[in-house]
C-alpha cells in the first residue's frame, strides 16, 4: 500500500468514528474483541510500563448490574444496557513512573497511557465495523464492587462495544473546534 493510500484509509477510519449509542443485540465474536485488545496492547506508554488492564464483560448479569448500579445518575444511558460487551478500562500503576515521577513533572502519565490504549481499542473496533462509546460517568465504587476488582486497579473508564443497530451518522463538522483554535504551528 502506498503511503498516501495508507494515510487515506487511516484518516477515513478516524473521520468516520462516532460514539455509538444504539446497539444491536448481536454478540461480538471473541476474535474481534481480541483484535481490539491486541491493538491496545501495542500502544505506547511512559517508560513502557503498559499500565492498562482491560476487563471485558460479556456476562449478561454483570453487564446488567454495571449499567444499572455502575453508572452515575444525571445522564441517562439506557443504550449501554443493550451493548453486548462492556469493557472496563483500568490502570495498574507503578510507584516510580506513576507516583514519584508525576510529583516532579506534574504529568499523570498513566492517564495518558490509558487514553492512548483505549483509543487504539476504539479504532480497532471501528475498523472491524463495530461501535463503541467511552463512558466516563460511572460509579467507581459500584463498578469495583460488582466486578470485585482489587484496590491495586484504578478504574478509569468504561467502553461499550457492539454492532451498531443502524448506520452511524457521519460526524458534524461544526461539532469540532477549528484547527486554528486547537493548534499553533510556530
Ligand atoms: C473520557 C470520555 C468520557 C466519556 N463519557 C461519556 C459518557 O459517560 N456518556 C456518553 O454518552 N458519552 C461519553 N463520552 C463520549 C463523548 O460524549 C463523545 O466522544 C463526544 O461527544 C464526541 O462525539 P463523537 O464521539 O461521536 O465524535 C465520553 C468520551 C470520552 C473521551
PDB file of C-alpha atoms and ligand atoms in Angstrom:
ATOM      1  CA  UNK A   1       0.000   0.000   0.000  1.00  0.00           C
ATOM      2  CA  UNK A   2       1.373   3.440  -0.883  1.00  0.00           C
ATOM      3  CA  UNK A   3       1.927   5.927   1.927  1.00  0.00           C
ATOM      4  CA  UNK A   4      -0.852   8.114   0.573  1.00  0.00           C
ATOM      5  CA  UNK A   5      -3.365   5.249   0.448  1.00  0.00           C
ATOM      6  CA  UNK A   6      -2.341   4.157   3.929  1.00  0.00           C
ATOM      7  CA  UNK A   7      -2.893   7.660   5.286  1.00  0.00           C
ATOM      8  CA  UNK A   8      -6.222   7.970   3.470  1.00  0.00           C
ATOM      9  CA  UNK A   9      -7.549   4.735   4.912  1.00  0.00           C
ATOM     10  CA  UNK A  10      -6.326   5.694   8.390  1.00  0.00           C
ATOM     11  CA  UNK A  11      -7.950   9.091   8.058  1.00  0.00           C
ATOM     12  CA  UNK A  12     -11.220   7.626   6.753  1.00  0.00           C
ATOM     13  CA  UNK A  13     -11.322   5.457   9.843  1.00  0.00           C
ATOM     14  CA  UNK A  14     -10.682   8.355  12.210  1.00  0.00           C
ATOM     15  CA  UNK A  15     -13.166  10.545  10.392  1.00  0.00           C
ATOM     16  CA  UNK A  16     -15.994   8.053  10.450  1.00  0.00           C
ATOM     17  CA  UNK A  17     -15.712   7.023  14.094  1.00  0.00           C
ATOM     18  CA  UNK A  18     -18.599   8.258  16.210  1.00  0.00           C
ATOM     19  CA  UNK A  19     -19.751   7.341  19.671  1.00  0.00           C
ATOM     20  CA  UNK A  20     -22.288   4.562  19.191  1.00  0.00           C
ATOM     21  CA  UNK A  21     -25.361   4.804  21.419  1.00  0.00           C
ATOM     22  CA  UNK A  22     -27.565   2.311  19.606  1.00  0.00           C
ATOM     23  CA  UNK A  23     -26.504  -1.339  19.585  1.00  0.00           C
ATOM     24  CA  UNK A  24     -27.955  -4.447  18.012  1.00  0.00           C
ATOM     25  CA  UNK A  25     -28.124  -7.482  20.265  1.00  0.00           C
ATOM     26  CA  UNK A  26     -25.808  -9.494  18.006  1.00  0.00           C
ATOM     27  CA  UNK A  27     -22.910 -10.867  20.049  1.00  0.00           C
ATOM     28  CA  UNK A  28     -19.377  -9.766  19.247  1.00  0.00           C
ATOM     29  CA  UNK A  29     -17.138 -12.711  18.299  1.00  0.00           C
ATOM     30  CA  UNK A  30     -14.180 -13.159  20.657  1.00  0.00           C
ATOM     31  CA  UNK A  31     -11.776 -12.920  17.706  1.00  0.00           C
ATOM     32  CA  UNK A  32     -12.912  -9.334  17.058  1.00  0.00           C
ATOM     33  CA  UNK A  33     -12.576  -8.437  20.740  1.00  0.00           C
ATOM     34  CA  UNK A  34      -9.093  -9.921  20.772  1.00  0.00           C
ATOM     35  CA  UNK A  35      -8.135  -7.784  17.764  1.00  0.00           C
ATOM     36  CA  UNK A  36      -9.192  -4.685  19.696  1.00  0.00           C
ATOM     37  CA  UNK A  37      -7.191  -5.822  22.733  1.00  0.00           C
ATOM     38  CA  UNK A  38      -4.180  -6.542  20.550  1.00  0.00           C
ATOM     39  CA  UNK A  39      -4.328  -3.006  19.118  1.00  0.00           C
ATOM     40  CA  UNK A  40      -4.448  -1.651  22.676  1.00  0.00           C
ATOM     41  CA  UNK A  41      -1.552  -3.877  23.736  1.00  0.00           C
ATOM     42  CA  UNK A  42       0.667  -2.227  21.119  1.00  0.00           C
ATOM     43  CA  UNK A  43       0.073   1.312  22.399  1.00  0.00           C
ATOM     44  CA  UNK A  44       2.999   3.418  23.611  1.00  0.00           C
ATOM     45  CA  UNK A  45       3.284   4.218  27.322  1.00  0.00           C
ATOM     46  CA  UNK A  46       5.514   6.219  29.638  1.00  0.00           C
ATOM     47  CA  UNK A  47       8.626   4.132  30.452  1.00  0.00           C
ATOM     48  CA  UNK A  48       6.864   1.344  28.540  1.00  0.00           C
ATOM     49  CA  UNK A  49       5.054   0.499  31.774  1.00  0.00           C
ATOM     50  CA  UNK A  50       1.882  -0.606  29.918  1.00  0.00           C
ATOM     51  CA  UNK A  51      -0.336   0.156  32.927  1.00  0.00           C
ATOM     52  CA  UNK A  52      -3.582  -0.668  31.078  1.00  0.00           C
ATOM     53  CA  UNK A  53      -5.737  -3.564  32.148  1.00  0.00           C
ATOM     54  CA  UNK A  54      -8.918  -4.443  30.257  1.00  0.00           C
ATOM     55  CA  UNK A  55     -11.790  -6.276  31.937  1.00  0.00           C
ATOM     56  CA  UNK A  56     -14.068  -7.443  29.120  1.00  0.00           C
ATOM     57  CA  UNK A  57     -17.550  -8.042  30.467  1.00  0.00           C
ATOM     58  CA  UNK A  58     -19.762 -10.240  28.296  1.00  0.00           C
ATOM     59  CA  UNK A  59     -21.729 -11.853  31.127  1.00  0.00           C
ATOM     60  CA  UNK A  60     -25.327 -10.691  30.874  1.00  0.00           C
ATOM     61  CA  UNK A  61     -25.990 -10.324  34.616  1.00  0.00           C
ATOM     62  CA  UNK A  62     -22.746  -8.452  35.282  1.00  0.00           C
ATOM     63  CA  UNK A  63     -23.479  -6.089  32.405  1.00  0.00           C
ATOM     64  CA  UNK A  64     -26.982  -5.527  33.741  1.00  0.00           C
ATOM     65  CA  UNK A  65     -25.560  -4.615  37.143  1.00  0.00           C
ATOM     66  CA  UNK A  66     -22.868  -2.394  35.635  1.00  0.00           C
ATOM     67  CA  UNK A  67     -25.443  -0.474  33.613  1.00  0.00           C
ATOM     68  CA  UNK A  68     -27.936  -0.124  36.470  1.00  0.00           C
ATOM     69  CA  UNK A  69     -25.801   0.403  39.594  1.00  0.00           C
ATOM     70  CA  UNK A  70     -22.421   1.107  37.987  1.00  0.00           C
ATOM     71  CA  UNK A  71     -23.360   4.340  36.222  1.00  0.00           C
ATOM     72  CA  UNK A  72     -23.770   7.698  37.932  1.00  0.00           C
ATOM     73  CA  UNK A  73     -27.172   9.424  37.994  1.00  0.00           C
ATOM     74  CA  UNK A  74     -27.911  12.537  35.979  1.00  0.00           C
ATOM     75  CA  UNK A  75     -27.018  11.307  32.497  1.00  0.00           C
ATOM     76  CA  UNK A  76     -29.371   8.653  31.186  1.00  0.00           C
ATOM     77  CA  UNK A  77     -27.585   5.925  29.238  1.00  0.00           C
ATOM     78  CA  UNK A  78     -30.245   3.259  28.534  1.00  0.00           C
ATOM     79  CA  UNK A  79     -28.390   2.267  25.366  1.00  0.00           C
ATOM     80  CA  UNK A  80     -25.437   0.954  27.416  1.00  0.00           C
ATOM     81  CA  UNK A  81     -27.576  -1.972  28.606  1.00  0.00           C
ATOM     82  CA  UNK A  82     -28.015  -3.130  25.012  1.00  0.00           C
ATOM     83  CA  UNK A  83     -24.309  -3.239  24.227  1.00  0.00           C
ATOM     84  CA  UNK A  84     -23.272  -6.927  24.253  1.00  0.00           C
ATOM     85  CA  UNK A  85     -19.887  -6.020  25.723  1.00  0.00           C
ATOM     86  CA  UNK A  86     -18.814  -3.523  28.362  1.00  0.00           C
ATOM     87  CA  UNK A  87     -15.088  -3.042  28.708  1.00  0.00           C
ATOM     88  CA  UNK A  88     -13.761  -1.692  31.989  1.00  0.00           C
ATOM     89  CA  UNK A  89     -10.540   0.144  31.448  1.00  0.00           C
ATOM     90  CA  UNK A  90      -8.220   0.127  34.458  1.00  0.00           C
ATOM     91  CA  UNK A  91      -4.703   1.184  35.348  1.00  0.00           C
ATOM     92  CA  UNK A  92      -2.223  -0.763  37.409  1.00  0.00           C
ATOM     93  CA  UNK A  93       0.193   1.907  38.437  1.00  0.00           C
ATOM     94  CA  UNK A  94       3.832   1.677  39.481  1.00  0.00           C
ATOM     95  CA  UNK A  95       5.395   3.743  42.270  1.00  0.00           C
ATOM     96  CA  UNK A  96       8.236   5.242  40.230  1.00  0.00           C
ATOM     97  CA  UNK A  97       6.528   6.161  36.943  1.00  0.00           C
ATOM     98  CA  UNK A  98       3.064   6.877  38.197  1.00  0.00           C
ATOM     99  CA  UNK A  99       3.586   8.344  41.677  1.00  0.00           C
ATOM    100  CA  UNK A 100       7.135   9.698  42.076  1.00  0.00           C
ATOM    101  CA  UNK A 101       7.795  10.949  38.524  1.00  0.00           C
ATOM    102  CA  UNK A 102       4.499  12.936  38.370  1.00  0.00           C
ATOM    103  CA  UNK A 103       5.459  14.718  41.606  1.00  0.00           C
ATOM    104  CA  UNK A 104       8.375  16.213  39.669  1.00  0.00           C
ATOM    105  CA  UNK A 105       6.908  16.627  36.177  1.00  0.00           C
ATOM    106  CA  UNK A 106       3.271  17.238  37.231  1.00  0.00           C
ATOM    107  CA  UNK A 107       2.147  14.890  34.459  1.00  0.00           C
ATOM    108  CA  UNK A 108      -0.112  11.928  35.254  1.00  0.00           C
ATOM    109  CA  UNK A 109       1.432   9.523  32.789  1.00  0.00           C
ATOM    110  CA  UNK A 110      -0.942   6.651  33.419  1.00  0.00           C
ATOM    111  CA  UNK A 111      -3.937   8.770  32.388  1.00  0.00           C
ATOM    112  CA  UNK A 112      -2.259   9.499  29.064  1.00  0.00           C
ATOM    113  CA  UNK A 113      -1.284   5.842  28.619  1.00  0.00           C
ATOM    114  CA  UNK A 114      -4.777   4.561  29.302  1.00  0.00           C
ATOM    115  CA  UNK A 115      -6.274   7.164  26.953  1.00  0.00           C
ATOM    116  CA  UNK A 116      -3.982   6.079  24.136  1.00  0.00           C
ATOM    117  CA  UNK A 117      -4.580   2.358  24.674  1.00  0.00           C
ATOM    118  CA  UNK A 118      -8.321   2.925  24.974  1.00  0.00           C
ATOM    119  CA  UNK A 119      -8.435   4.802  21.696  1.00  0.00           C
ATOM    120  CA  UNK A 120      -6.365   2.102  19.970  1.00  0.00           C
ATOM    121  CA  UNK A 121      -9.083  -0.291  21.155  1.00  0.00           C
ATOM    122  CA  UNK A 122     -11.818   2.008  19.877  1.00  0.00           C
ATOM    123  CA  UNK A 123     -10.235   2.488  16.446  1.00  0.00           C
ATOM    124  CA  UNK A 124      -9.617  -1.235  16.052  1.00  0.00           C
ATOM    125  CA  UNK A 125     -13.303  -1.763  16.819  1.00  0.00           C
ATOM    126  CA  UNK A 126     -14.247   0.834  14.217  1.00  0.00           C
ATOM    127  CA  UNK A 127     -12.001  -0.832  11.633  1.00  0.00           C
ATOM    128  CA  UNK A 128     -13.939  -4.052  12.184  1.00  0.00           C
ATOM    129  CA  UNK A 129     -17.348  -2.412  11.764  1.00  0.00           C
ATOM    130  CA  UNK A 130     -18.072  -2.307  15.499  1.00  0.00           C
ATOM    131  CA  UNK A 131     -19.354   0.627  17.513  1.00  0.00           C
ATOM    132  CA  UNK A 132     -18.023   1.921  20.819  1.00  0.00           C
ATOM    133  CA  UNK A 133     -18.684   4.668  23.306  1.00  0.00           C
ATOM    134  CA  UNK A 134     -16.396   5.842  26.079  1.00  0.00           C
ATOM    135  CA  UNK A 135     -18.335   6.048  29.342  1.00  0.00           C
ATOM    136  CA  UNK A 136     -16.674   8.258  31.915  1.00  0.00           C
ATOM    137  CA  UNK A 137     -19.804   8.868  34.002  1.00  0.00           C
ATOM    138  CA  UNK A 138     -19.569   5.752  36.127  1.00  0.00           C
ATOM    139  CA  UNK A 139     -19.683   4.990  39.833  1.00  0.00           C
ATOM    140  CA  UNK A 140     -16.176   3.823  40.679  1.00  0.00           C
ATOM    141  CA  UNK A 141     -17.162   2.235  43.978  1.00  0.00           C
ATOM    142  CA  UNK A 142     -20.026   0.259  42.482  1.00  0.00           C
ATOM    143  CA  UNK A 143     -18.059  -0.927  39.440  1.00  0.00           C
ATOM    144  CA  UNK A 144     -15.289  -2.125  41.755  1.00  0.00           C
ATOM    145  CA  UNK A 145     -17.812  -3.963  43.904  1.00  0.00           C
ATOM    146  CA  UNK A 146     -19.745  -5.539  41.026  1.00  0.00           C
ATOM    147  CA  UNK A 147     -16.569  -6.908  39.433  1.00  0.00           C
ATOM    148  CA  UNK A 148     -14.701  -7.481  42.728  1.00  0.00           C
ATOM    149  CA  UNK A 149     -11.706  -5.555  41.445  1.00  0.00           C
ATOM    150  CA  UNK A 150      -8.703  -5.204  43.746  1.00  0.00           C
ATOM    151  CA  UNK A 151      -7.619  -1.812  45.158  1.00  0.00           C
ATOM    152  CA  UNK A 152      -4.456  -2.048  43.031  1.00  0.00           C
ATOM    153  CA  UNK A 153      -6.539  -1.341  39.930  1.00  0.00           C
ATOM    154  CA  UNK A 154      -7.640   2.224  39.283  1.00  0.00           C
ATOM    155  CA  UNK A 155     -10.820   2.242  37.205  1.00  0.00           C
ATOM    156  CA  UNK A 156     -10.615   4.989  34.601  1.00  0.00           C
ATOM    157  CA  UNK A 157     -13.344   4.413  32.050  1.00  0.00           C
ATOM    158  CA  UNK A 158     -15.918   2.055  30.649  1.00  0.00           C
ATOM    159  CA  UNK A 159     -16.259   1.471  26.917  1.00  0.00           C
ATOM    160  CA  UNK A 160     -19.386  -0.046  25.405  1.00  0.00           C
ATOM    161  CA  UNK A 161     -18.816  -2.302  22.408  1.00  0.00           C
ATOM    162  CA  UNK A 162     -21.172  -3.889  19.903  1.00  0.00           C
ATOM    163  CA  UNK A 163     -22.588  -3.855  16.420  1.00  0.00           C
ATOM    164  CA  UNK A 164     -24.280  -0.540  15.637  1.00  0.00           C
ATOM    165  CA  UNK A 165     -28.041  -1.104  15.253  1.00  0.00           C
ATOM    166  CA  UNK A 166     -28.183   1.454  12.449  1.00  0.00           C
ATOM    167  CA  UNK A 167     -25.539   3.056  10.243  1.00  0.00           C
ATOM    168  CA  UNK A 168     -23.652   5.746  12.128  1.00  0.00           C
ATOM    169  CA  UNK A 169     -24.187   9.346  11.080  1.00  0.00           C
ATOM    170  CA  UNK A 170     -21.009  10.988   9.811  1.00  0.00           C
ATOM    171  CA  UNK A 171     -19.534  13.480  12.305  1.00  0.00           C
ATOM    172  CA  UNK A 172     -20.844  17.007  12.001  1.00  0.00           C
ATOM    173  CA  UNK A 173     -18.012  19.352  11.115  1.00  0.00           C
ATOM    174  CA  UNK A 174     -19.487  22.098  13.330  1.00  0.00           C
ATOM    175  CA  UNK A 175     -19.153  19.896  16.411  1.00  0.00           C
ATOM    176  CA  UNK A 176     -15.386  20.135  16.373  1.00  0.00           C
ATOM    177  CA  UNK A 177     -13.292  23.198  17.065  1.00  0.00           C
ATOM    178  CA  UNK A 178     -11.393  24.573  14.103  1.00  0.00           C
ATOM    179  CA  UNK A 179      -7.777  23.629  13.528  1.00  0.00           C
ATOM    180  CA  UNK A 180      -6.710  27.221  14.250  1.00  0.00           C
ATOM    181  CA  UNK A 181      -8.473  27.106  17.609  1.00  0.00           C
ATOM    182  CA  UNK A 182      -6.700  23.988  18.808  1.00  0.00           C
ATOM    183  CA  UNK A 183      -3.258  24.322  17.285  1.00  0.00           C
ATOM    184  CA  UNK A 184      -0.447  26.678  16.526  1.00  0.00           C
ATOM    185  CA  UNK A 185       2.409  25.925  14.154  1.00  0.00           C
ATOM    186  CA  UNK A 186       5.364  28.087  15.111  1.00  0.00           C
TER     187      UNK A 186
HETATM  188  C1  LIG B   1     -13.193  10.182  28.509  1.00  0.00           C
HETATM  189  C2  LIG B   1     -14.564  10.204  27.851  1.00  0.00           C
HETATM  190  C3  LIG B   1     -15.690  10.022  28.616  1.00  0.00           C
HETATM  191  C4  LIG B   1     -16.944   9.989  28.023  1.00  0.00           C
HETATM  192  N1  LIG B   1     -18.036   9.710  28.798  1.00  0.00           N
HETATM  193  C5  LIG B   1     -19.253   9.575  28.212  1.00  0.00           C
HETATM  194  C6  LIG B   1     -20.380   9.179  28.986  1.00  0.00           C
HETATM  195  O1  LIG B   1     -20.298   8.931  30.186  1.00  0.00           O
HETATM  196  N2  LIG B   1     -21.586   9.044  28.343  1.00  0.00           N
HETATM  197  C7  LIG B   1     -21.711   9.272  26.994  1.00  0.00           C
HETATM  198  O2  LIG B   1     -22.830   9.116  26.472  1.00  0.00           O
HETATM  199  N3  LIG B   1     -20.639   9.648  26.230  1.00  0.00           N
HETATM  200  C8  LIG B   1     -19.438   9.793  26.794  1.00  0.00           C
HETATM  201  N4  LIG B   1     -18.333  10.128  26.049  1.00  0.00           N
HETATM  202  C9  LIG B   1     -18.492  10.335  24.580  1.00  0.00           C
HETATM  203  C10 LIG B   1     -18.435  11.821  24.209  1.00  0.00           C
HETATM  204  O3  LIG B   1     -19.623  12.436  24.576  1.00  0.00           O
HETATM  205  C11 LIG B   1     -18.178  11.922  22.684  1.00  0.00           C
HETATM  206  O4  LIG B   1     -16.959  11.345  22.367  1.00  0.00           O
HETATM  207  C12 LIG B   1     -18.173  13.382  22.194  1.00  0.00           C
HETATM  208  O5  LIG B   1     -19.419  13.980  22.388  1.00  0.00           O
HETATM  209  C13 LIG B   1     -17.819  13.467  20.697  1.00  0.00           C
HETATM  210  O6  LIG B   1     -18.725  12.713  19.922  1.00  0.00           O
HETATM  211  P1  LIG B   1     -18.239  11.510  18.990  1.00  0.00           P
HETATM  212  O7  LIG B   1     -17.512  10.514  19.864  1.00  0.00           O
HETATM  213  O8  LIG B   1     -19.497  10.911  18.394  1.00  0.00           O
HETATM  214  O9  LIG B   1     -17.331  12.065  17.944  1.00  0.00           O
HETATM  215  C14 LIG B   1     -17.075  10.190  26.614  1.00  0.00           C
HETATM  216  C15 LIG B   1     -15.924  10.382  25.852  1.00  0.00           C
HETATM  217  C16 LIG B   1     -14.681  10.368  26.446  1.00  0.00           C
HETATM  218  C17 LIG B   1     -13.456  10.504  25.579  1.00  0.00           C
END
